[in-house]
XYZ file of C-alpha atoms in Angstrom:
723
model
C -88.433 -213.586 -1.794
C -86.891 -212.331 1.807
C -88.097 -213.163 5.259
C -91.484 -211.230 5.623
C -91.949 -208.700 8.742
C -95.174 -207.971 9.522
C -95.197 -204.722 11.840
C -98.121 -202.662 12.977
C -99.804 -199.937 10.727
C -99.274 -196.649 11.741
C -101.930 -193.541 11.000
C -99.184 -191.325 9.789
C -95.417 -192.008 7.733
C -93.599 -190.343 10.421
C -94.734 -193.162 13.248
C -94.240 -196.078 11.010
C -91.088 -194.754 9.769
C -90.121 -194.781 13.815
C -90.789 -198.859 13.280
C -88.556 -199.324 10.973
C -86.140 -197.273 12.246
C -86.422 -199.685 15.504
C -85.265 -202.599 13.388
C -82.142 -200.451 11.543
C -83.976 -200.007 8.396
C -86.025 -197.210 5.818
C -88.206 -197.344 3.343
C -86.033 -197.598 0.404
C -85.044 -201.074 1.906
C -88.563 -202.273 1.524
C -89.306 -204.510 -1.857
C -92.877 -205.032 -1.439
C -96.147 -204.223 1.183
C -99.258 -205.600 2.117
C -101.522 -204.251 4.508
C -104.678 -205.873 5.988
C -105.716 -207.362 9.863
C -104.242 -203.896 11.015
C -100.522 -205.244 10.085
C -98.123 -204.179 7.605
C -96.491 -206.997 5.839
C -92.880 -206.231 4.810
C -90.490 -207.899 2.045
C -87.130 -206.633 2.169
C -84.924 -206.258 -0.612
C -82.430 -209.047 -1.031
C -79.454 -206.691 -0.235
C -80.862 -206.054 2.925
C -79.462 -208.632 5.535
C -81.067 -208.177 8.820
C -82.828 -211.179 11.450
C -85.835 -210.234 12.533
C -87.366 -210.826 16.579
C -89.657 -213.804 16.363
C -92.738 -212.244 17.086
C -92.494 -210.037 13.877
C -92.331 -212.473 11.728
C -96.221 -214.169 10.662
C -97.329 -218.042 10.338
C -97.925 -218.963 7.058
C -101.244 -218.401 7.383
C -101.245 -215.435 8.238
C -98.792 -214.452 5.646
C -101.239 -215.314 2.967
C -104.133 -213.956 4.434
C -102.966 -210.576 4.474
C -101.542 -210.964 0.892
C -104.986 -212.242 -0.257
C -106.701 -209.680 1.413
C -104.595 -206.517 0.029
C -104.858 -207.952 -3.318
C -108.387 -208.365 -3.940
C -108.938 -204.786 -1.918
C -106.897 -203.126 -4.477
C -108.075 -205.146 -7.385
C -111.756 -203.800 -6.439
C -110.466 -199.903 -6.263
C -109.227 -200.241 -9.040
C -111.999 -201.991 -11.274
C -114.532 -199.331 -9.204
C -112.388 -196.905 -10.325
C -113.041 -198.096 -13.632
C -116.532 -198.573 -13.464
C -116.950 -194.883 -12.460
C -115.055 -192.970 -14.655
C -116.649 -195.519 -17.220
C -119.845 -194.438 -16.695
C -119.886 -191.215 -16.098
C -118.457 -191.278 -19.400
C -120.517 -193.124 -20.947
C -123.159 -190.909 -19.514
C -121.623 -187.776 -20.636
C -120.596 -188.723 -24.089
C -124.190 -189.882 -24.514
C -125.129 -186.454 -23.784
C -123.033 -185.213 -26.196
C -123.563 -187.543 -29.195
C -127.373 -187.849 -29.116
C -129.987 -184.905 -29.505
C -132.360 -184.957 -26.833
C -135.191 -186.656 -29.359
C -133.255 -189.810 -29.706
C -132.202 -189.607 -25.470
C -135.756 -189.174 -25.095
C -136.173 -192.417 -27.814
C -134.098 -194.406 -25.245
C -136.183 -193.680 -22.104
C -132.875 -191.585 -20.695
C -134.489 -187.995 -21.290
C -137.920 -186.268 -21.039
C -137.942 -183.017 -23.103
C -140.585 -179.764 -23.212
C -141.302 -179.498 -18.970
C -142.735 -176.712 -17.107
C -142.003 -177.081 -13.846
C -144.465 -176.679 -10.588
C -143.490 -176.314 -7.215
C -144.809 -179.142 -4.874
C -145.231 -178.917 -0.537
C -141.742 -179.491 0.875
C -141.371 -182.689 2.771
C -138.272 -184.279 4.850
C -136.512 -180.804 4.222
C -136.845 -181.280 0.485
C -137.918 -179.139 -2.040
C -140.228 -180.824 -4.373
C -140.813 -180.185 -8.210
C -143.304 -181.299 -10.829
C -142.363 -181.471 -14.362
C -145.795 -182.139 -16.278
C -146.044 -181.872 -19.817
C -149.461 -183.116 -22.073
C -147.649 -185.591 -24.436
C -147.790 -188.941 -22.488
C -143.909 -189.531 -20.677
C -142.615 -193.012 -21.807
C -139.454 -193.430 -20.350
C -137.184 -195.498 -18.741
C -136.566 -193.143 -15.780
C -137.559 -194.230 -12.798
C -138.006 -193.576 -8.918
C -134.514 -193.476 -7.295
C -133.005 -192.353 -10.329
C -130.377 -188.891 -9.890
C -131.533 -186.515 -12.935
C -129.776 -183.600 -14.787
C -132.053 -180.272 -15.273
C -131.594 -178.339 -17.591
C -132.678 -175.599 -20.538
C -132.090 -178.079 -22.936
C -128.326 -177.556 -22.875
C -128.059 -180.325 -19.629
C -123.638 -180.255 -19.917
C -124.116 -175.989 -18.685
C -126.051 -177.639 -15.951
C -125.237 -178.591 -12.358
C -129.079 -178.791 -11.070
C -129.193 -182.709 -9.692
C -131.921 -184.221 -7.912
C -133.811 -187.571 -7.455
C -136.599 -188.811 -8.788
C -139.279 -188.925 -6.776
C -142.163 -190.195 -9.041
C -143.126 -190.844 -12.388
C -146.752 -190.875 -13.731
C -148.088 -190.832 -17.599
C -147.871 -187.113 -18.051
C -145.389 -185.797 -15.103
C -142.475 -186.595 -13.236
C -141.730 -185.354 -9.628
C -138.113 -184.184 -8.359
C -136.640 -184.105 -4.643
C -133.821 -181.360 -4.540
C -131.610 -181.291 -0.972
C -131.237 -177.627 -2.150
C -133.380 -175.062 -3.046
C -133.797 -175.156 -6.821
C -133.375 -172.272 -9.009
C -136.480 -170.303 -9.956
C -136.177 -171.570 -13.611
C -136.766 -174.504 -13.357
C -140.532 -173.526 -12.859
C -140.332 -172.223 -16.494
C -141.337 -174.008 -19.676
C -138.731 -175.814 -21.969
C -137.421 -177.884 -19.026
C -135.079 -181.160 -20.384
C -134.693 -183.840 -17.709
C -131.476 -185.770 -18.427
C -130.639 -189.465 -16.256
C -127.236 -188.690 -14.918
C -125.016 -190.618 -12.810
C -124.628 -190.497 -9.088
C -120.501 -191.645 -7.692
C -121.937 -191.543 -3.996
C -121.935 -195.890 -4.443
C -118.671 -196.057 -5.916
C -117.219 -194.086 -2.860
C -119.346 -195.786 -0.414
C -118.392 -199.179 -2.040
C -114.234 -198.448 -1.557
C -114.715 -197.272 1.848
C -116.680 -200.292 2.758
C -113.320 -202.315 1.048
C -111.459 -200.590 3.802
C -113.786 -201.916 6.630
C -113.245 -205.077 5.041
C -109.486 -204.816 4.972
C -109.117 -204.320 8.519
C -112.234 -206.438 9.688
C -111.793 -208.726 12.373
C -113.689 -211.546 14.825
C -116.820 -212.947 12.932
C -116.014 -210.149 9.750
C -112.705 -211.349 9.451
C -114.224 -215.339 9.397
C -117.123 -214.502 6.857
C -114.492 -212.248 4.866
C -111.958 -215.349 4.564
C -114.652 -217.570 3.977
C -115.233 -215.288 0.206
C -112.040 -214.916 -0.113
C -111.208 -218.790 -0.037
C -109.136 -218.304 2.943
C -111.544 -220.349 5.007
C -114.212 -223.238 4.894
C -118.138 -222.427 5.913
C -120.007 -224.477 8.268
C -122.158 -227.026 6.770
C -126.086 -225.973 6.602
C -128.338 -227.966 8.920
C -132.207 -228.197 7.823
C -134.184 -226.200 11.248
C -138.046 -227.197 10.674
C -140.255 -224.580 10.876
C -144.433 -224.054 10.914
C -144.423 -222.015 7.444
C -146.710 -218.286 7.788
C -147.060 -218.343 3.949
C -148.727 -221.796 4.182
C -148.538 -221.675 0.087
C -145.594 -222.260 -0.124
C -144.122 -225.024 -2.318
C -141.712 -227.896 -1.553
C -138.377 -226.643 -2.825
C -139.399 -223.334 -1.380
C -139.815 -224.702 2.124
C -136.513 -226.821 1.463
C -134.614 -223.787 0.837
C -136.227 -221.830 4.186
C -135.331 -224.626 6.189
C -131.513 -225.244 5.174
C -131.197 -220.762 5.141
C -132.120 -221.042 8.498
C -130.234 -224.041 9.425
C -126.902 -222.433 8.388
C -124.210 -220.943 10.366
C -122.617 -218.542 7.783
C -123.910 -218.588 4.313
C -126.905 -220.131 2.417
C -127.999 -219.704 -1.266
C -130.866 -219.502 -3.221
C -130.844 -220.364 -6.702
C -134.386 -219.272 -8.171
C -134.548 -219.289 -12.154
C -137.559 -217.594 -13.421
C -140.583 -216.898 -12.247
C -139.898 -219.472 -8.932
C -141.153 -217.427 -6.326
C -137.793 -216.237 -4.952
C -138.936 -213.248 -2.944
C -141.729 -214.744 -1.375
C -139.218 -217.293 -0.303
C -136.860 -214.488 0.677
C -140.026 -212.783 2.678
C -141.033 -216.698 4.864
C -136.769 -216.335 6.025
C -136.966 -213.013 7.016
C -140.475 -213.503 8.825
C -139.097 -216.590 10.705
C -135.401 -214.599 11.449
C -137.911 -212.584 12.769
C -139.833 -215.396 14.657
C -136.300 -216.426 16.128
C -135.733 -212.970 17.960
C -133.086 -211.734 15.019
C -132.138 -208.632 13.272
C -132.813 -208.260 9.841
C -131.186 -206.696 7.554
C -132.864 -206.932 3.674
C -131.429 -204.939 0.815
C -130.383 -205.364 -2.898
C -129.037 -203.632 -5.322
C -132.347 -201.430 -6.797
C -135.014 -199.157 -4.907
C -137.207 -201.609 -6.911
C -136.503 -204.323 -4.966
C -136.301 -203.410 -1.618
C -140.229 -201.944 -1.954
C -140.925 -205.105 -3.330
C -139.935 -206.595 -0.405
C -141.234 -203.479 1.983
C -144.714 -204.031 0.126
C -144.750 -207.393 1.242
C -143.751 -207.475 4.321
C -146.139 -205.095 5.574
C -148.754 -207.269 5.036
C -147.661 -208.657 8.879
C -147.461 -207.191 12.576
C -143.651 -206.251 11.977
C -141.756 -203.220 12.887
C -140.383 -202.220 9.643
C -138.164 -199.538 8.551
C -136.923 -198.143 5.534
C -133.543 -196.365 5.216
C -133.538 -194.426 2.210
C -133.461 -191.249 0.175
C -137.357 -190.106 0.747
C -137.922 -189.330 -2.863
C -136.689 -192.747 -3.772
C -139.085 -194.798 -1.452
C -142.746 -195.581 -2.995
C -145.171 -193.172 -2.107
C -147.769 -195.767 -0.464
C -144.640 -196.589 1.363
C -143.848 -193.711 2.473
C -145.105 -194.487 6.225
C -141.701 -196.748 6.695
C -139.242 -194.306 5.712
C -137.076 -193.537 8.852
C -138.180 -189.507 7.718
C -141.778 -190.688 8.399
C -140.998 -191.811 11.189
C -138.810 -189.404 12.976
C -140.999 -186.676 11.864
C -144.001 -188.492 13.535
C -142.039 -189.336 16.756
C -142.583 -187.645 20.098
C -138.619 -186.129 20.156
C -138.528 -184.744 16.768
C -141.724 -182.073 17.860
C -139.278 -180.836 20.527
C -136.316 -180.943 18.057
C -138.217 -178.903 16.068
C -138.462 -176.422 18.314
C -135.266 -175.983 18.794
C -134.559 -175.377 15.245
C -137.361 -172.330 15.065
C -134.741 -171.199 17.908
C -132.095 -171.559 15.908
C -134.165 -169.496 13.181
C -134.229 -166.769 15.517
C -131.314 -166.654 16.895
C -129.978 -166.287 12.914
C -132.204 -163.330 12.654
C -130.853 -161.653 15.875
C -127.789 -161.957 15.075
C -127.898 -159.860 12.268
C -128.827 -157.285 13.605
C -124.758 -156.981 14.737
C -122.065 -156.735 13.030
C -120.728 -159.980 11.668
C -116.949 -160.260 12.454
C -115.468 -159.851 8.970
C -111.680 -159.849 8.280
C -111.996 -156.231 6.781
C -113.937 -155.780 10.198
C -111.968 -156.801 13.021
C -108.378 -156.274 11.717
C -107.032 -159.623 12.752
C -108.109 -159.141 16.617
C -109.645 -162.907 17.792
C -112.769 -163.629 18.800
C -111.542 -163.871 22.399
C -109.552 -160.160 22.041
C -112.562 -158.869 20.435
C -115.418 -160.167 23.907
C -112.501 -158.942 25.760
C -112.515 -155.383 24.628
C -116.433 -154.968 24.519
C -116.411 -156.278 28.318
C -114.010 -153.221 28.788
C -116.106 -151.444 26.833
C -112.901 -150.300 24.618
C -111.878 -149.157 20.851
C -109.041 -151.043 19.028
C -106.877 -150.525 15.663
C -109.367 -148.005 14.539
C -112.090 -149.933 15.257
C -115.105 -148.507 17.496
C -115.886 -149.171 21.092
C -119.903 -149.178 19.220
C -118.730 -152.163 16.392
C -116.815 -153.844 18.963
C -120.038 -154.328 21.111
C -121.946 -155.344 18.019
C -119.315 -157.948 16.917
C -119.538 -158.817 20.477
C -122.915 -159.708 20.982
C -122.582 -161.661 17.155
C -119.861 -163.735 18.572
C -121.875 -164.641 21.615
C -125.002 -165.770 19.720
C -123.058 -167.308 17.188
C -121.556 -169.571 19.838
C -125.045 -170.520 21.447
C -126.673 -171.148 17.263
C -123.492 -173.348 17.134
C -123.939 -174.971 20.715
C -127.574 -175.324 19.895
C -127.239 -176.926 16.386
C -124.834 -179.418 17.995
C -127.047 -180.381 20.321
C -129.999 -180.995 17.866
C -128.119 -183.058 15.547
C -127.348 -184.994 17.961
C -131.015 -185.355 18.946
C -132.113 -186.120 15.686
C -129.177 -189.177 15.232
C -130.376 -190.307 18.629
C -133.999 -190.117 17.781
C -132.879 -192.000 14.840
C -130.822 -194.891 15.831
C -133.610 -195.650 18.454
C -135.968 -196.317 15.386
C -133.392 -198.738 14.081
C -133.177 -200.473 17.459
C -136.230 -200.902 17.472
C -137.112 -202.101 13.976
C -137.517 -206.159 13.258
C -136.182 -205.708 10.142
C -134.509 -202.973 8.395
C -134.604 -202.710 4.776
C -131.993 -200.519 2.487
C -130.265 -200.899 -0.979
C -126.889 -202.504 -0.803
C -125.032 -198.914 -0.636
C -127.775 -196.905 1.864
C -126.029 -199.605 4.055
C -122.873 -197.363 4.262
C -124.861 -194.307 4.760
C -124.523 -192.244 8.328
C -127.164 -193.765 9.953
C -127.372 -197.135 9.480
C -123.032 -197.869 8.981
C -122.737 -197.967 12.888
C -125.326 -201.257 13.178
C -124.639 -204.871 12.768
C -127.482 -207.450 12.344
C -127.962 -210.923 13.087
C -128.375 -212.098 9.090
C -128.160 -210.116 5.681
C -130.721 -211.231 3.658
C -129.633 -210.065 0.020
C -131.817 -210.180 -3.013
C -131.246 -209.131 -6.717
C -127.304 -211.358 -5.918
C -126.671 -212.270 -9.468
C -127.356 -208.583 -10.596
C -124.348 -206.764 -8.536
C -120.858 -206.395 -8.637
C -119.156 -208.011 -6.033
C -118.254 -204.601 -4.404
C -121.596 -204.054 -3.645
C -122.525 -207.393 -1.906
C -119.698 -207.142 0.178
C -121.486 -203.898 2.140
C -124.312 -205.750 3.773
C -122.120 -209.118 4.641
C -119.724 -206.664 6.453
C -122.788 -205.916 8.613
C -124.478 -208.914 9.580
C -123.416 -211.959 11.232
C -124.614 -214.491 8.062
C -126.181 -214.073 5.207
C -128.080 -215.151 2.952
C -127.985 -214.492 -0.892
C -130.668 -214.947 -3.569
C -130.040 -214.597 -7.505
C -130.649 -216.473 -11.030
C -126.851 -216.508 -12.275
C -127.572 -217.981 -15.284
C -129.658 -214.922 -16.314
C -127.580 -211.642 -17.065
C -124.958 -210.924 -14.581
C -123.823 -207.427 -13.239
C -123.877 -204.461 -15.944
C -120.658 -203.020 -16.282
C -119.573 -200.409 -18.858
C -116.095 -200.363 -18.416
C -114.174 -203.181 -21.245
C -110.962 -202.847 -18.657
C -113.030 -203.534 -15.726
C -115.005 -206.659 -17.165
C -113.867 -208.695 -14.698
C -116.494 -207.452 -12.167
C -119.566 -208.958 -14.025
C -119.119 -211.899 -11.603
C -121.048 -211.320 -8.811
C -120.477 -212.923 -6.104
C -123.385 -215.281 -5.638
C -122.175 -217.180 -8.689
C -118.522 -217.418 -7.212
C -120.027 -218.377 -4.083
C -122.546 -220.945 -5.904
C -119.289 -222.570 -7.895
C -117.306 -222.934 -4.827
C -119.959 -224.002 -2.295
C -122.422 -225.614 -4.114
C -123.510 -227.801 -1.307
C -124.700 -224.494 0.394
C -127.114 -223.728 -1.923
C -130.550 -225.157 -3.013
C -132.295 -224.455 -6.500
C -136.222 -223.525 -6.698
C -137.898 -225.328 -8.544
C -141.502 -224.613 -8.895
C -142.583 -222.224 -11.453
C -145.530 -219.782 -11.606
C -145.167 -217.731 -14.699
C -144.836 -218.770 -17.780
C -147.168 -221.911 -19.905
C -145.175 -225.015 -20.086
C -143.632 -225.125 -23.787
C -142.434 -221.349 -22.947
C -140.491 -222.159 -20.076
C -138.843 -226.045 -21.177
C -136.525 -225.197 -23.666
C -134.371 -222.671 -21.138
C -135.589 -225.421 -18.599
C -132.917 -228.014 -20.235
C -130.543 -225.827 -21.705
C -130.079 -223.992 -18.131
C -132.270 -225.950 -15.623
C -131.137 -228.982 -16.143
C -134.262 -229.878 -16.489
C -135.196 -229.347 -13.504
C -137.984 -226.931 -13.095
C -141.631 -227.442 -13.259
C -144.327 -226.005 -14.355
C -147.358 -225.083 -11.413
C -150.364 -226.334 -12.245
C -151.938 -222.961 -12.806
C -149.733 -221.613 -15.245
C -149.000 -225.292 -17.621
C -151.532 -224.807 -19.885
C -152.036 -221.054 -20.039
C -152.495 -219.444 -23.060
C -154.121 -216.814 -24.926
C -157.354 -218.743 -25.048
C -157.678 -217.714 -21.273
C -158.676 -214.359 -21.637
C -161.634 -212.716 -23.359
C -160.114 -211.819 -26.674
C -161.501 -211.078 -29.540
C -159.744 -213.495 -32.977
C -157.046 -212.320 -35.121
C -157.861 -210.972 -38.091
C -154.155 -210.492 -39.541
C -150.927 -212.774 -39.165
C -153.800 -216.135 -37.698
C -151.383 -218.324 -37.407
C -148.976 -216.271 -35.308
C -151.348 -215.323 -32.891
C -153.335 -218.339 -32.917
C -154.422 -217.898 -29.055
C -153.976 -221.735 -28.083
C -150.612 -221.450 -29.607
C -147.674 -220.666 -26.855
C -144.793 -220.414 -28.837
C -144.035 -218.903 -32.060
C -141.281 -217.781 -34.518
C -141.248 -215.366 -37.506
C -138.605 -216.823 -40.309
C -137.898 -214.231 -42.469
C -134.989 -216.036 -44.066
C -137.042 -215.667 -47.279
C -137.426 -211.847 -47.602
C -135.251 -208.284 -47.684
C -135.002 -208.383 -43.862
C -131.031 -207.845 -43.993
C -129.975 -206.039 -41.038
C -128.506 -202.340 -41.486
C -125.592 -200.612 -38.829
C -126.284 -196.664 -39.335
C -123.694 -194.519 -39.797
C -121.804 -193.436 -36.069
C -123.641 -195.893 -34.739
C -122.490 -199.696 -33.081
C -125.796 -200.601 -33.520
C -127.463 -202.853 -35.462
C -131.274 -202.719 -36.802
C -133.213 -204.619 -38.729
C -136.063 -202.027 -40.582
C -138.321 -205.277 -41.806
C -138.130 -206.908 -37.982
C -139.186 -204.030 -36.544
C -142.239 -203.542 -38.736
C -143.208 -206.963 -38.255
C -144.031 -206.448 -34.628
C -145.106 -203.196 -35.096
C -147.610 -204.758 -36.657
C -148.091 -207.809 -34.579
C -148.563 -205.571 -31.356
C -151.366 -203.443 -33.011
C -153.177 -206.698 -34.327
C -153.006 -208.061 -30.453
C -154.286 -204.336 -29.539
C -157.269 -205.131 -31.627
C -157.674 -208.726 -30.433
C -158.180 -206.884 -26.631
C -154.555 -206.813 -24.897
C -154.095 -204.108 -23.285
C -150.919 -202.125 -23.853
C -149.380 -203.077 -20.486
C -149.292 -206.560 -20.997
C -147.266 -206.610 -24.253
C -143.732 -206.155 -24.088
C -141.109 -205.696 -27.162
C -137.406 -207.108 -26.610
C -134.493 -206.389 -28.645
C -130.869 -207.408 -27.942
C -130.162 -204.134 -30.194
C -130.958 -200.201 -28.702
C -131.624 -199.106 -32.230
C -134.122 -201.147 -33.263
C -135.640 -200.728 -29.635
C -135.520 -196.533 -30.910
C -136.791 -197.769 -34.402
C -139.902 -200.149 -32.418
C -140.963 -196.993 -30.418
C -140.836 -194.683 -33.628
C -143.060 -196.937 -35.550
C -145.482 -197.244 -32.057
C -145.808 -193.580 -31.989
C -147.957 -192.893 -29.026
C -148.702 -196.382 -28.110
C -147.498 -196.747 -24.371
C -146.096 -200.356 -25.174
C -142.528 -201.455 -23.150
C -140.135 -201.625 -25.685
C -137.233 -202.249 -23.800
C -133.445 -204.371 -24.029
C -132.885 -207.533 -22.616
C -130.962 -206.228 -19.382
C -134.289 -203.332 -19.336
C -136.540 -206.441 -19.039
C -134.703 -208.729 -16.620
C -136.395 -209.319 -13.492
C -140.180 -208.160 -15.574
C -143.183 -210.025 -17.132
C -145.690 -209.805 -19.774
C -148.558 -211.424 -20.781
C -146.999 -211.545 -24.721
C -143.383 -211.039 -25.335
C -142.556 -210.122 -28.879
C -138.122 -210.118 -29.370
C -136.482 -209.393 -32.392
C -133.256 -210.952 -32.804
C -132.004 -208.354 -35.693
C -128.976 -210.074 -37.230
C -129.183 -211.180 -40.465
C -126.364 -211.540 -42.481
C -124.826 -214.017 -44.704
C -121.660 -215.446 -42.768
C -124.040 -216.053 -39.837
C -122.403 -213.590 -37.455
C -125.048 -213.095 -34.351
C -122.525 -210.289 -31.859
C -123.234 -210.494 -28.633
C -126.123 -212.747 -29.068
C -123.531 -215.165 -28.179
C -124.442 -214.129 -24.761
C -126.898 -217.125 -23.894
C -128.322 -215.586 -20.855
C -129.265 -212.763 -22.787
C -131.356 -215.592 -25.008
C -132.483 -217.283 -21.260
C -133.679 -213.730 -19.945
C -135.296 -212.754 -23.009
C -137.347 -215.925 -23.303
C -138.579 -216.412 -19.853
C -140.675 -212.647 -19.563
C -143.847 -213.932 -21.502
C -146.277 -216.002 -19.690
C -149.056 -217.052 -22.051
C -147.568 -216.015 -25.629
C -143.677 -215.770 -26.788
C -143.641 -214.262 -30.354
C -139.361 -214.464 -31.318
C -138.795 -212.670 -35.225
C -135.321 -213.829 -35.999
C -133.322 -214.964 -39.869
C -133.266 -218.672 -38.871
C -130.037 -218.963 -41.704
C -127.735 -216.928 -39.823
C -129.398 -217.313 -36.050
C -129.065 -221.610 -36.925
C -125.047 -221.281 -37.354
C -124.916 -220.887 -33.740
C -124.884 -224.469 -32.082
C -127.531 -222.528 -29.195
C -130.110 -221.168 -31.324
C -129.739 -224.268 -33.699
C -131.377 -225.851 -31.061
C -133.386 -223.323 -29.718
C -135.196 -223.340 -33.628
C -135.582 -227.374 -33.575
C -137.573 -226.741 -29.794
C -139.618 -224.496 -31.134
C -140.325 -227.341 -34.402
C -141.295 -229.690 -32.226
C -143.355 -227.952 -29.629
C -144.644 -224.469 -31.268
C -144.807 -223.041 -34.872
C -142.347 -221.865 -36.963
C -144.014 -219.293 -39.708
C -141.932 -218.658 -42.362
C -142.649 -215.256 -44.292
C -142.276 -214.886 -47.790
C -144.535 -211.559 -49.016
C -141.685 -209.077 -49.652
C -143.991 -206.453 -48.249
């Protein structure tokens, strides 16, 4: 390449061309250009021979930085756009391809609802959609939904889910919804919101021009700079129940200068560790930003922090915050402020002025006949008419204009006052909690924090994690890269499935600690994952080490006695001896296994007869068709049946897994993703029942080891009866 040249980046092309002309260059002379740090790095075509001034030739370090930042930003923006389009297309295609009943079985639609008006709150319109039939859905608080009269793609009524209960779903609307939402036969569909994608792109552009501390952190992330070592910073624990690995993680997190990573395998108290770090940072007078990708995880942190004497504020759509945590919402805090009462009176005055304005002639194009507002005011002052418009009409239009100016001035003043109240609430808070995306909202985007605490780090795409990082002086991420990576819909954007947590833990393992004591599973359930994924470092706490169904006041099983033995935590139900073949329905890419589904249903019913509640049992299958079949077979029973992805972060007393695949070729498809296996088998607290064809599964080396492990440490029950 030719000698590189740097020029200041200009807002418009005209000014940039002026800079080029100073060097006797034109746009067509440029071979390649890169933009970062408020500069443009240019490479000229070979035929162009110039000797640029020395101050326009960048150092090798600056040249490398600009190129790397530019390429990173452009690639991320491209991948994000691919994913945005893919997500929207996938939702629309699914709505087109599946019936409403099928989408309801998958948990992505709710049918036959009737709307009821609820009280208006936080300037939002709430509608409660209810029915007699129990609502069993994956739609949850904070989701964007499409409301229709049975034909979703013909509707443009979109709201945010506020609450989901057994017989109703409450939805918040920013504008008054149409009257038909209060009729019967209403359908609610899970929908896509692309605001998150737009915010990620906006943040990437901020990252491109980052300076000082932000530039330094950005360059660490891009591998252009090395972070400082973390040193132990001893502290007096507020949570006296922390174990030694949690304490060590907190010490290093507090002693880190730039970043720290907390590796939290299943059930190891990752959130408890983060809460202690937040409390300690506040104790040190640091302002904390606590974030996660999902509203559920943010509310989980807020719930835990609410027990302490802290100034907390939750940023986000009021409908996305749990009702019991509403008092921490920035909108609730605003409404209870002294200033809000005066501002409310101001808005009432705007309403009165608007009514007063309606009494006068609005200066529409046809009415004012080309006259400007100033001309109308002058004519009115002099009591004159013009262009066939009577003096009386001109007087009336002038009154309308005068009142409109008052309204405009008052609205600007009130909005400015509102923004200042919101800013003060944030300034006075010790901890600000939000989703990653909401950090780029108008109310929060201009704030900077001493530290960003990021939960769910291994489940979010890099551009999402970068949002809170670009608002803090240092950051701490917690996650587990041995569990499922970020969900990516676009096949072309699969590169997005590497999280920043995984990338950094590989390049800076010295800046990470793993939590080692788990508080969820019986030791036998834990041990296979421990050996395969966590180098055998996990320890089951004494409180859970030997927990089984025997600890609960349950009846003895009358069916499947060997499988449902109360003191046996680990069972594999082997279907190799019966007709339990996988099948693929027409037009489907998702496998199902009728025999396995029936076994899962029968086992569930017997567990319920033994005395377990519906909420204590979970059924997992890697295939959506199998999820659908099992859900249909369970009928009205409210037992959670989900894909592996849907169960990440969850736990149940008993987990039943249907592996589905059963074929002579030994093909196991995307079960090969071992992180999926890790998630599935670590959800159970007291009993894990796996259903599958050992002959098919054991063709894969890891599954072979898993079956050998169960043989040594649990029970393998072969099914022979062809029923």
